Short mmCIF file of C-alpha atoms and ligand atoms in Angstrom, two decimals:
data_model
loop_
_atom_site.label_atom_id
_atom_site.label_comp_id
_atom_site.label_asym_id
_atom_site.label_seq_id
_atom_site.Cartn_x
_atom_site.Cartn_y
_atom_site.Cartn_z
CA SER A 1 102.94 83.99 120.78
CA LEU A 2 100.76 84.95 117.60
CA ALA A 3 97.02 85.72 117.69
CA PRO A 4 95.26 83.76 114.96
CA ASN A 5 95.25 86.57 112.30
CA GLN A 6 99.59 87.01 112.37
CA VAL A 7 101.55 85.87 110.57
CA GLN A 8 105.07 84.74 111.80
CA THR A 9 108.12 87.18 110.88
CA PRO A 10 110.32 84.67 108.84
CA VAL A 11 114.06 84.58 109.91
CA ALA A 12 116.62 86.10 106.65
CA VAL A 13 119.38 83.02 106.40
CA PRO A 14 122.50 85.13 104.76
CA THR A 15 124.50 82.62 103.02
CA GLY A 16 126.94 85.12 101.69
CA ALA A 17 128.16 87.07 99.45
CA GLN A 18 127.23 84.80 96.34
CA SER A 19 123.35 84.19 97.17
CA ILE A 20 122.69 87.78 96.12
CA LYS A 21 120.88 88.12 93.22
CA PRO A 22 121.65 90.84 90.81
CA GLU A 23 118.04 91.58 90.13
CA CYS A 24 116.48 92.04 93.54
CA TYR A 25 116.04 95.48 95.53
CA GLY A 26 117.02 95.85 98.80
CA VAL A 27 115.97 93.49 101.92
CA PHE A 28 114.63 90.94 99.48
CA CYS A 29 118.20 90.73 98.15
CA TRP A 30 118.98 88.53 101.03
CA THR A 31 117.92 84.04 100.60
CA TYR A 32 115.34 83.02 102.93
CA ASP A 33 115.64 79.64 104.41
CA LEU A 34 111.83 78.60 103.01
CA LYS A 35 111.91 75.13 103.66
CA LYS A 36 113.03 75.15 107.05
CA GLU A 37 109.99 77.22 107.66
CA GLU A 38 107.71 75.27 106.68
CA GLU A 39 108.20 72.22 109.00
CA THR A 40 107.16 74.88 111.58
CA ARG A 41 103.90 76.39 109.13
CA SER A 42 102.15 75.09 106.24
CA TRP A 43 102.66 77.74 103.80
CA LYS A 44 102.09 77.16 100.34
CA LYS A 45 104.84 77.12 97.58
CA MET A 46 105.83 81.15 96.31
CA ILE A 47 104.05 82.87 93.56
CA THR A 48 105.62 85.05 91.30
CA ILE A 49 102.99 88.77 90.57
CA ALA A 50 104.18 90.98 87.78
CA ILE A 51 103.08 94.64 87.61
CA SER A 52 103.60 97.44 85.25
CA GLY A 53 103.45 100.49 85.91
CA ALA A 54 104.36 99.79 89.62
CA ALA A 55 105.78 103.00 90.35
CA GLY A 56 102.13 104.85 89.50
CA THR A 57 98.81 105.68 91.19
CA ILE A 58 97.01 102.45 91.06
CA SER A 59 99.94 100.66 91.73
CA ASN A 60 100.63 102.17 95.12
CA HIS A 61 97.50 100.55 96.51
CA LEU A 62 97.49 97.30 95.19
CA LEU A 63 101.39 96.55 96.02
CA PHE A 64 100.29 96.75 99.81
CA LYS A 65 97.03 94.71 99.74
CA LEU A 66 98.74 92.11 97.54
CA ALA A 67 101.59 91.98 100.09
CA SER A 68 99.97 91.69 103.44
CA GLY A 69 98.28 89.05 102.34
CA VAL A 70 94.28 90.08 101.45
CA VAL A 71 94.63 88.55 97.51
CA PHE A 72 96.03 85.52 97.88
CA GLY A 73 95.60 84.14 101.70
CA PRO A 74 97.75 84.76 104.89
CA ASP A 75 99.56 81.13 103.82
CA GLN A 76 100.82 82.40 100.44
CA PRO A 77 104.18 83.38 100.03
CA ILE A 78 104.85 86.19 97.44
CA ALA A 79 107.18 87.28 94.77
CA LEU A 80 106.76 90.81 93.15
CA LYS A 81 108.33 92.05 89.62
CA LEU A 82 107.44 95.06 89.75
CA LEU A 83 107.95 96.90 86.07
CA GLY A 84 108.34 100.57 85.20
CA SER A 85 108.91 102.91 82.57
CA GLU A 86 112.54 105.05 81.97
CA LYS A 87 110.92 108.20 83.41
CA SER A 88 109.61 105.90 86.94
CA PHE A 89 112.50 104.07 88.04
CA HIS A 90 114.00 106.65 90.70
CA ALA A 91 110.08 106.43 92.11
CA LEU A 92 110.02 102.45 91.44
CA GLU A 93 112.60 102.55 93.63
CA GLY A 94 111.13 104.53 96.38
CA VAL A 95 108.15 101.63 96.44
CA ALA A 96 110.33 99.52 96.56
CA MET A 97 112.01 101.28 99.45
CA GLU A 98 108.66 101.67 101.47
CA LEU A 99 108.09 97.40 100.42
CA GLU A 100 110.92 97.14 102.56
CA ASP A 101 109.93 99.07 105.17
CA SER A 102 106.53 97.48 105.55
CA LEU A 103 107.96 94.33 106.97
CA TYR A 104 105.91 91.47 105.43
CA PRO A 105 106.27 88.14 106.28
CA LEU A 106 104.71 87.06 103.30
CA LEU A 107 106.52 89.17 100.10
CA ARG A 108 109.82 87.45 99.66
CA GLU A 109 111.21 88.77 97.33
CA VAL A 110 110.62 92.34 95.05
CA SER A 111 112.84 92.94 91.85
CA ILE A 112 112.28 95.81 89.87
CA GLY A 113 113.29 96.70 86.20
CA ILE A 114 112.19 98.45 83.08
CA ASP A 115 112.51 95.36 80.42
CA PRO A 116 109.49 93.05 80.29
CA TYR A 117 112.14 90.57 79.81
CA GLU A 118 113.75 90.33 82.75
CA VAL A 119 110.94 91.57 84.87
CA PHE A 120 108.29 89.19 83.23
CA GLU A 121 110.16 86.20 84.30
CA ASP A 122 108.77 83.31 85.36
CA ALA A 123 105.42 85.32 86.02
CA GLU A 124 102.08 83.44 87.35
CA TRP A 125 100.33 86.70 87.29
CA ALA A 126 100.88 89.33 85.05
CA LEU A 127 98.85 92.79 86.07
CA LEU A 128 99.55 95.09 83.64
CA ILE A 129 98.81 98.36 84.69
CA GLY A 130 101.18 100.79 83.02
CA ALA A 131 100.31 102.80 79.81
CA LYS A 132 100.66 106.45 78.71
CA PRO A 133 97.61 108.99 79.98
CA ARG A 134 96.21 110.70 76.95
CA GLY A 135 97.17 114.27 77.02
CA PRO A 136 95.49 117.25 76.26
CA GLY A 137 94.42 117.25 72.87
CA MET A 138 95.47 113.68 71.76
CA GLU A 139 93.53 111.88 69.49
CA ARG A 140 92.13 108.35 70.04
CA ALA A 141 93.50 106.71 67.46
CA ASP A 142 97.44 107.82 68.59
CA LEU A 143 96.46 107.04 72.43
CA LEU A 144 95.05 103.61 71.31
CA ASP A 145 98.92 103.14 69.01
CA ILE A 146 100.72 104.60 71.81
CA ASN A 147 99.24 102.02 74.10
CA GLY A 148 98.79 99.22 72.25
CA LYS A 149 102.61 99.35 71.41
CA ILE A 150 103.20 99.14 74.98
CA TYR A 151 100.80 95.81 75.42
CA ALA A 152 102.33 94.48 72.10
CA GLU A 153 105.39 94.69 73.29
CA GLN A 154 104.68 93.20 76.83
CA GLY A 155 102.27 90.38 74.98
CA LYS A 156 105.46 89.11 73.34
CA ALA A 157 107.97 89.19 76.60
CA LEU A 158 105.38 87.21 78.66
CA ASN A 159 104.88 84.90 75.44
CA ALA A 160 108.87 84.28 75.79
CA VAL A 161 109.80 84.38 79.65
CA ALA A 162 106.35 84.10 82.06
CA SER A 163 104.05 81.40 83.03
CA PRO A 164 102.77 79.95 79.94
CA ASN A 165 99.57 79.46 82.24
CA VAL A 166 100.18 82.79 83.10
CA LYS A 167 96.98 84.52 83.94
CA VAL A 168 96.81 88.53 82.87
CA ILE A 169 94.77 91.34 84.15
CA VAL A 170 94.49 94.59 81.62
CA VAL A 171 93.91 97.56 83.14
CA GLY A 172 96.01 100.20 81.49
CA ASN A 173 93.41 101.85 78.94
CA PRO A 174 92.09 101.24 76.34
CA CYS A 175 91.73 98.27 78.35
CA ASN A 176 89.77 95.67 76.49
CA THR A 177 91.62 96.53 72.91
CA ASN A 178 95.19 96.46 74.48
CA ALA A 179 94.08 93.16 76.10
CA LEU A 180 93.26 91.89 72.39
CA ILE A 181 96.46 93.09 71.11
CA CYS A 182 98.48 91.61 74.35
CA LEU A 183 97.15 88.25 73.71
CA LYS A 184 97.62 88.36 69.71
CA ASN A 185 101.09 88.72 70.91
CA PRO A 186 101.99 85.87 72.35
CA PRO A 187 101.70 82.77 69.96
CA ASN A 188 101.52 80.25 73.29
CA ILE A 189 99.36 81.86 76.02
CA PRO A 190 95.89 80.43 76.06
CA ALA A 191 94.00 83.31 74.83
CA LYS A 192 91.19 82.31 77.37
CA ASN A 193 94.23 83.81 80.29
CA PHE A 194 93.31 87.50 79.43
CA HIS A 195 91.64 90.08 81.07
CA SER A 196 90.14 92.97 80.81
CA LEU A 197 89.00 94.71 83.67
CA THR A 198 85.87 96.15 84.37
CA ARG A 199 85.06 95.14 87.83
CA LEU A 200 85.38 98.73 88.79
CA ASP A 201 82.33 99.26 86.74
CA GLU A 202 80.78 96.13 88.41
CA ASN A 203 81.46 97.88 91.86
CA ARG A 204 79.82 101.53 90.63
CA ALA A 205 76.58 99.93 89.16
CA LYS A 206 76.58 97.71 92.45
CA CYS A 207 76.65 100.87 95.16
CA GLN A 208 74.31 102.84 92.69
CA LEU A 209 71.89 99.89 92.89
CA ALA A 210 72.39 100.10 96.42
CA LEU A 211 71.91 102.87 96.87
CA LYS A 212 68.51 103.17 95.48
CA ALA A 213 67.29 100.30 96.37
CA GLY A 214 68.51 101.06 100.54
CA VAL A 215 69.89 98.57 100.51
CA PHE A 216 73.49 97.68 101.48
CA TYR A 217 75.83 96.30 98.10
CA ASP A 218 75.91 92.64 99.74
CA LYS A 219 72.46 92.60 98.58
CA VAL A 220 73.03 93.06 95.22
CA SER A 221 74.42 90.18 92.88
CA ASN A 222 73.76 89.03 89.34
CA VAL A 223 75.50 92.30 87.65
CA THR A 224 77.20 92.06 84.53
CA ILE A 225 79.02 95.67 82.90
CA TRP A 226 78.43 94.50 78.76
CA GLY A 227 81.62 95.44 76.43
CA ASN A 228 83.92 98.09 76.74
CA HIS A 229 85.08 99.62 79.86
CA SER A 230 84.08 103.56 77.90
CA THR A 231 81.42 105.15 78.13
CA THR A 232 79.47 102.63 75.78
CA GLN A 233 79.54 100.08 78.87
CA VAL A 234 76.58 98.50 79.31
CA PRO A 235 75.69 97.84 83.20
CA ASP A 236 72.89 95.35 82.72
CA PHE A 237 70.14 95.91 85.56
CA VAL A 238 68.06 93.32 83.44
CA ASN A 239 69.55 90.62 84.63
CA ALA A 240 71.09 92.31 88.04
CA GLN A 241 69.30 90.77 91.41
CA ILE A 242 68.80 92.47 94.51
CA GLY A 243 68.07 90.07 97.57
CA GLY A 244 67.81 86.74 95.33
CA VAL A 245 65.03 89.48 93.26
CA PRO A 246 65.29 90.74 89.95
CA VAL A 247 66.50 94.33 90.00
CA LYS A 248 63.33 95.25 87.86
CA GLU A 249 60.79 94.33 90.95
CA VAL A 250 63.37 95.92 93.81
CA ILE A 251 63.72 99.32 91.86
CA LYS A 252 60.04 99.77 90.10
CA ALA A 253 61.44 102.99 88.05
CA GLN A 254 62.37 101.47 84.36
CA LYS A 255 63.26 105.61 83.38
CA TRP A 256 66.06 105.88 86.15
CA LEU A 257 67.21 102.41 85.02
CA GLU A 258 67.62 102.87 81.83
CA GLU A 259 69.07 106.34 82.03
CA GLU A 260 70.15 107.64 85.48
CA PHE A 261 71.46 104.47 86.48
CA THR A 262 73.36 103.94 83.70
CA GLU A 263 74.87 107.19 82.49
CA LYS A 264 75.62 107.11 86.40
CA VAL A 265 77.31 104.11 86.25
CA ARG A 266 79.23 104.92 82.38
CA LYS A 267 80.21 108.47 83.75
CA ARG A 268 81.63 107.58 87.07
CA GLY A 269 85.49 107.80 86.56
CA GLY A 270 84.60 110.86 84.73
CA VAL A 271 82.66 112.87 87.61
CA LEU A 272 85.67 111.02 90.27
CA ILE A 273 88.30 113.74 88.51
CA GLN A 274 85.88 115.99 88.68
CA LYS A 275 85.65 115.89 92.37
CA TRP A 276 89.14 114.55 92.70
CA GLY A 277 91.42 116.06 90.47
CA ARG A 278 92.75 112.94 89.73
CA SER A 279 91.50 109.47 87.87
CA SER A 280 90.36 106.89 90.62
CA ALA A 281 93.67 104.63 92.26
CA ALA A 282 92.28 103.76 95.68
CA SER A 283 88.87 102.12 94.23
CA THR A 284 90.43 100.71 90.87
CA ALA A 285 92.83 98.69 92.89
CA VAL A 286 90.33 97.23 95.17
CA SER A 287 88.98 96.39 92.22
CA ILE A 288 91.93 94.43 90.95
CA VAL A 289 91.90 92.75 94.03
CA ASP A 290 87.77 91.91 93.47
CA ALA A 291 88.86 90.92 89.52
CA ILE A 292 91.46 88.12 91.14
CA ASN A 293 89.50 86.93 93.45
CA PRO A 294 86.51 85.50 91.75
CA LEU A 295 89.27 84.07 89.71
CA ILE A 296 91.17 82.08 92.89
CA THR A 297 87.56 80.52 95.11
CA PRO A 298 84.52 79.38 93.51
CA THR A 299 82.00 81.38 92.25
CA PRO A 300 78.39 81.57 95.00
CA PRO A 301 75.94 79.49 93.43
CA GLY A 302 73.60 81.33 91.30
CA ASP A 303 76.06 84.20 91.31
CA TRP A 304 78.70 85.64 88.51
CA PHE A 305 80.90 87.79 87.74
CA PRO A 306 81.76 90.08 84.46
CA SER A 307 84.88 90.44 83.20
CA GLY A 308 86.49 91.31 80.04
CA VAL A 309 87.60 88.35 78.18
CA TYR A 310 88.07 86.76 74.61
CA THR A 311 84.54 86.40 73.02
CA ASN A 312 85.92 83.05 71.05
CA GLY A 313 82.83 80.40 70.58
CA ASN A 314 80.55 82.82 73.23
CA PRO A 315 76.66 82.18 73.28
CA TYR A 316 75.74 85.65 72.94
CA GLY A 317 76.25 86.55 69.52
CA ILE A 318 78.73 88.75 70.29
CA ALA A 319 81.62 89.26 67.60
CA GLU A 320 84.19 86.69 67.48
CA ASP A 321 88.17 88.10 67.96
CA LEU A 322 87.02 90.43 70.55
CA ILE A 323 87.95 91.19 74.12
CA TYR A 324 84.51 92.41 75.89
CA SER A 325 83.22 91.88 79.41
CA MET A 326 80.77 89.35 79.97
CA PRO A 327 79.67 87.03 82.70
CA CYS A 328 81.86 84.53 84.07
CA ARG A 329 81.29 81.75 86.43
CA SER A 330 84.78 80.24 87.68
CA LYS A 331 85.62 77.06 90.20
CA GLY A 332 88.49 78.82 91.66
CA ASP A 333 91.41 77.22 89.73
CA GLY A 334 91.77 80.67 87.06
CA ASP A 335 89.86 79.59 84.57
CA TYR A 336 86.59 80.49 83.92
CA GLU A 337 83.31 80.39 81.84
CA LEU A 338 80.95 82.07 80.24
CA VAL A 339 77.23 82.08 82.46
CA LYS A 340 74.47 80.39 79.59
CA ASP A 341 71.35 81.09 81.68
CA VAL A 342 70.58 85.34 80.92
CA ILE A 343 68.25 87.65 79.64
CA PHE A 344 68.26 89.38 77.20
CA ASP A 345 65.60 91.99 75.80
CA ASP A 346 65.75 94.62 72.86
CA TYR A 347 67.32 96.98 75.47
CA LEU A 348 70.01 94.92 76.20
CA ARG A 349 70.82 94.17 72.41
CA LYS A 350 71.04 97.44 70.99
CA ARG A 351 73.39 98.53 73.30
CA ILE A 352 75.57 95.70 73.56
CA LYS A 353 75.80 96.24 69.56
CA THR A 354 76.41 99.43 69.86
CA SER A 355 80.11 98.69 72.38
CA GLU A 356 80.97 95.97 69.85
CA GLU A 357 80.39 98.38 67.10
CA GLU A 358 82.93 100.07 68.66
CA LEU A 359 85.32 97.33 70.36
CA LEU A 360 85.48 96.40 66.36
CA ALA A 361 86.20 99.98 65.34
CA GLU A 362 89.15 100.00 68.63
CA LYS A 363 90.91 97.06 66.69
CA ARG A 364 90.48 98.20 62.40
CA CYS A 365 92.57 100.54 64.34
CA THR A 366 95.31 98.45 65.93
CA ALA A 367 95.45 95.79 63.02
CA HIS A 368 99.37 96.86 62.45
CA LEU A 369 99.54 95.35 66.09
CA THR A 370 97.68 92.30 65.88
CA GLY A 371 99.58 91.21 62.55
CA GLU A 372 96.11 91.47 60.46
CA GLY A 373 97.44 94.42 58.49
CA ILE A 374 96.94 98.33 58.08
CA ALA A 375 95.24 99.96 60.21
CA VAL A 376 91.83 101.93 59.49
CA CYS A 377 90.74 104.10 62.17
CA ASP A 378 87.22 104.61 61.33
CA LEU A 379 85.89 104.88 65.06
CA PRO A 380 82.47 105.98 65.70
CA ALA A 381 81.54 109.60 66.28
CA GLY A 382 81.51 111.30 70.18
CA ASP A 383 83.99 110.59 72.70
CA THR A 384 83.43 107.74 74.45
CA MET A 385 86.82 106.46 75.81
CA LEU A 386 86.46 107.68 79.65
CA PRO A 387 87.15 111.29 80.40
CA GLY A 388 90.55 111.47 82.04
CA GLU A 389 90.44 107.50 83.10
CA MET A 390 92.80 107.85 79.31
N1 NAD B 401 90.38 99.70 84.03
C1 NAD B 401 89.86 100.78 84.21
O1 NAD B 401 88.72 100.19 85.28
C2 NAD B 401 91.16 101.19 84.80
C3 NAD B 401 90.44 102.15 86.11
C4 NAD B 401 91.34 103.56 86.41
C5 NAD B 401 92.45 103.14 85.46
N2 NAD B 401 92.62 102.67 84.57
C6 NAD B 401 93.88 103.33 83.63
O2 NAD B 401 95.44 102.55 85.11
C7 NAD B 401 96.56 102.90 84.07
C8 NAD B 401 97.15 103.24 85.25
O3 NAD B 401 96.52 104.51 86.18
P1 NAD B 401 97.29 105.21 87.19
O4 NAD B 401 96.31 106.43 87.52
O5 NAD B 401 97.99 104.32 87.63
O6 NAD B 401 98.14 106.53 86.34
P2 NAD B 401 99.64 107.03 86.47
O7 NAD B 401 100.16 107.49 85.64
O8 NAD B 401 99.84 107.05 87.74
O9 NAD B 401 100.34 105.37 86.71
C9 NAD B 401 101.13 104.73 85.12
C10 NAD B 401 102.34 104.17 85.50
O10 NAD B 401 102.72 103.40 84.47
C11 NAD B 401 104.54 103.61 83.90
N3 NAD B 401 104.40 103.33 82.16
C12 NAD B 401 104.24 104.05 81.09
N4 NAD B 401 104.68 103.64 79.92
C13 NAD B 401 105.07 101.96 80.51
C14 NAD B 401 105.89 100.80 80.23
N5 NAD B 401 106.00 100.94 78.70
N6 NAD B 401 106.04 99.94 81.20
C15 NAD B 401 105.76 100.26 82.24
N7 NAD B 401 105.43 100.80 82.95
C16 NAD B 401 105.23 102.10 82.39
C17 NAD B 401 104.33 105.00 84.12
O11 NAD B 401 105.32 105.91 84.12
C18 NAD B 401 103.23 105.41 85.41
O12 NAD B 401 104.44 105.62 86.62
C19 NAD B 401 95.59 104.30 82.63
O13 NAD B 401 95.62 103.99 81.68
C20 NAD B 401 94.15 104.47 83.61
O14 NAD B 401 94.02 104.85 82.30
C21 NAD B 401 91.73 102.13 84.50
#
């Protein structure tokens, strides 16, 4: 008999060579009789999740979380569609082999490929992680162009073959502008469905506030990361709470909050690279799970979560037509609404503006990829892109 947290292993029903789908991988090519299994348990309808950069370091942590059921639930069978680059195709096969060998009952299909028009077919979630790293001496404008082209193409592919209501989370950097480019290319997918990942920054901010206040992380709520996933981001201690009380009433150290806390969160990625020798991967994968979760579960009353979303009709006066991280609430249906009751002071306003200016400059620099004419790269002085996470 099965313990309550176990799921019965499915029985593969091979129905002959004709049932083997050419695009699938290994054991996942067998056709399972899902209908028959549904009679014995109450599984939901299978969902399809596409992941780009699937042979990369972040994905290597993320895929096993998705397959285990901790993200979408123990009654949610999934199909994984893994997109790699030509260079990473062999590694992608290795990833699929490891998924096979993990015997996850909920993982019903795995397919791998390098053509987004094939891999993104019917995707209901697209977790776009694949990107070129910023090489030594590479200018920011070059990185925006190289990765922007990848995201323009993937946006077009999503538009052509994914589910029309696909939810897209862009992780590959520079993730806000990549997400904007991606959403500009598919005319049929609502702009509201596109997110850039700032959940890692939120988690880092919560950790630092918990450390300073001497409480566990779960006491910290209402943390917003405003703006770009870069060193201009604004971790908001003005609206954040600890145990339901404003942070400023618990941590009575304004200078620490304004300077040390803000710098620590903004530069955490770079410091981690100095220690680890590579960019954060495990905690990024965890933060992708943490970014999906608030979209599929109702936000607890009074709380919110930040996400890089489209600034169409935002109540904060931030320039329209950007992907900018702002506080959101969700009913758990995959959609979200922006939070209206936030406090602004001069400190926040000024910094929110700086991040906005950076994103506007990134947008001008990628105009050729969004259909808005000739690109002009007047990026602000000082390298504000997260060191090493590029
Ligand atoms: N938003 C965030 O909070 C955050 C945090 C950490 C890292 N990142 C970013 O995530 C991205 C991935 O990081 P990683 O550590 O997994 O890198 P990685 O280099 O280990 O993996 C990236 C993978 O993407 C693949 N790839 C490149 N171009 C591709 C394309 N056109 N289509 C599909 N796949 C392609 C590469 O072959 C590689 O396997 C980077 O851009 C990094 O800067 C974002």
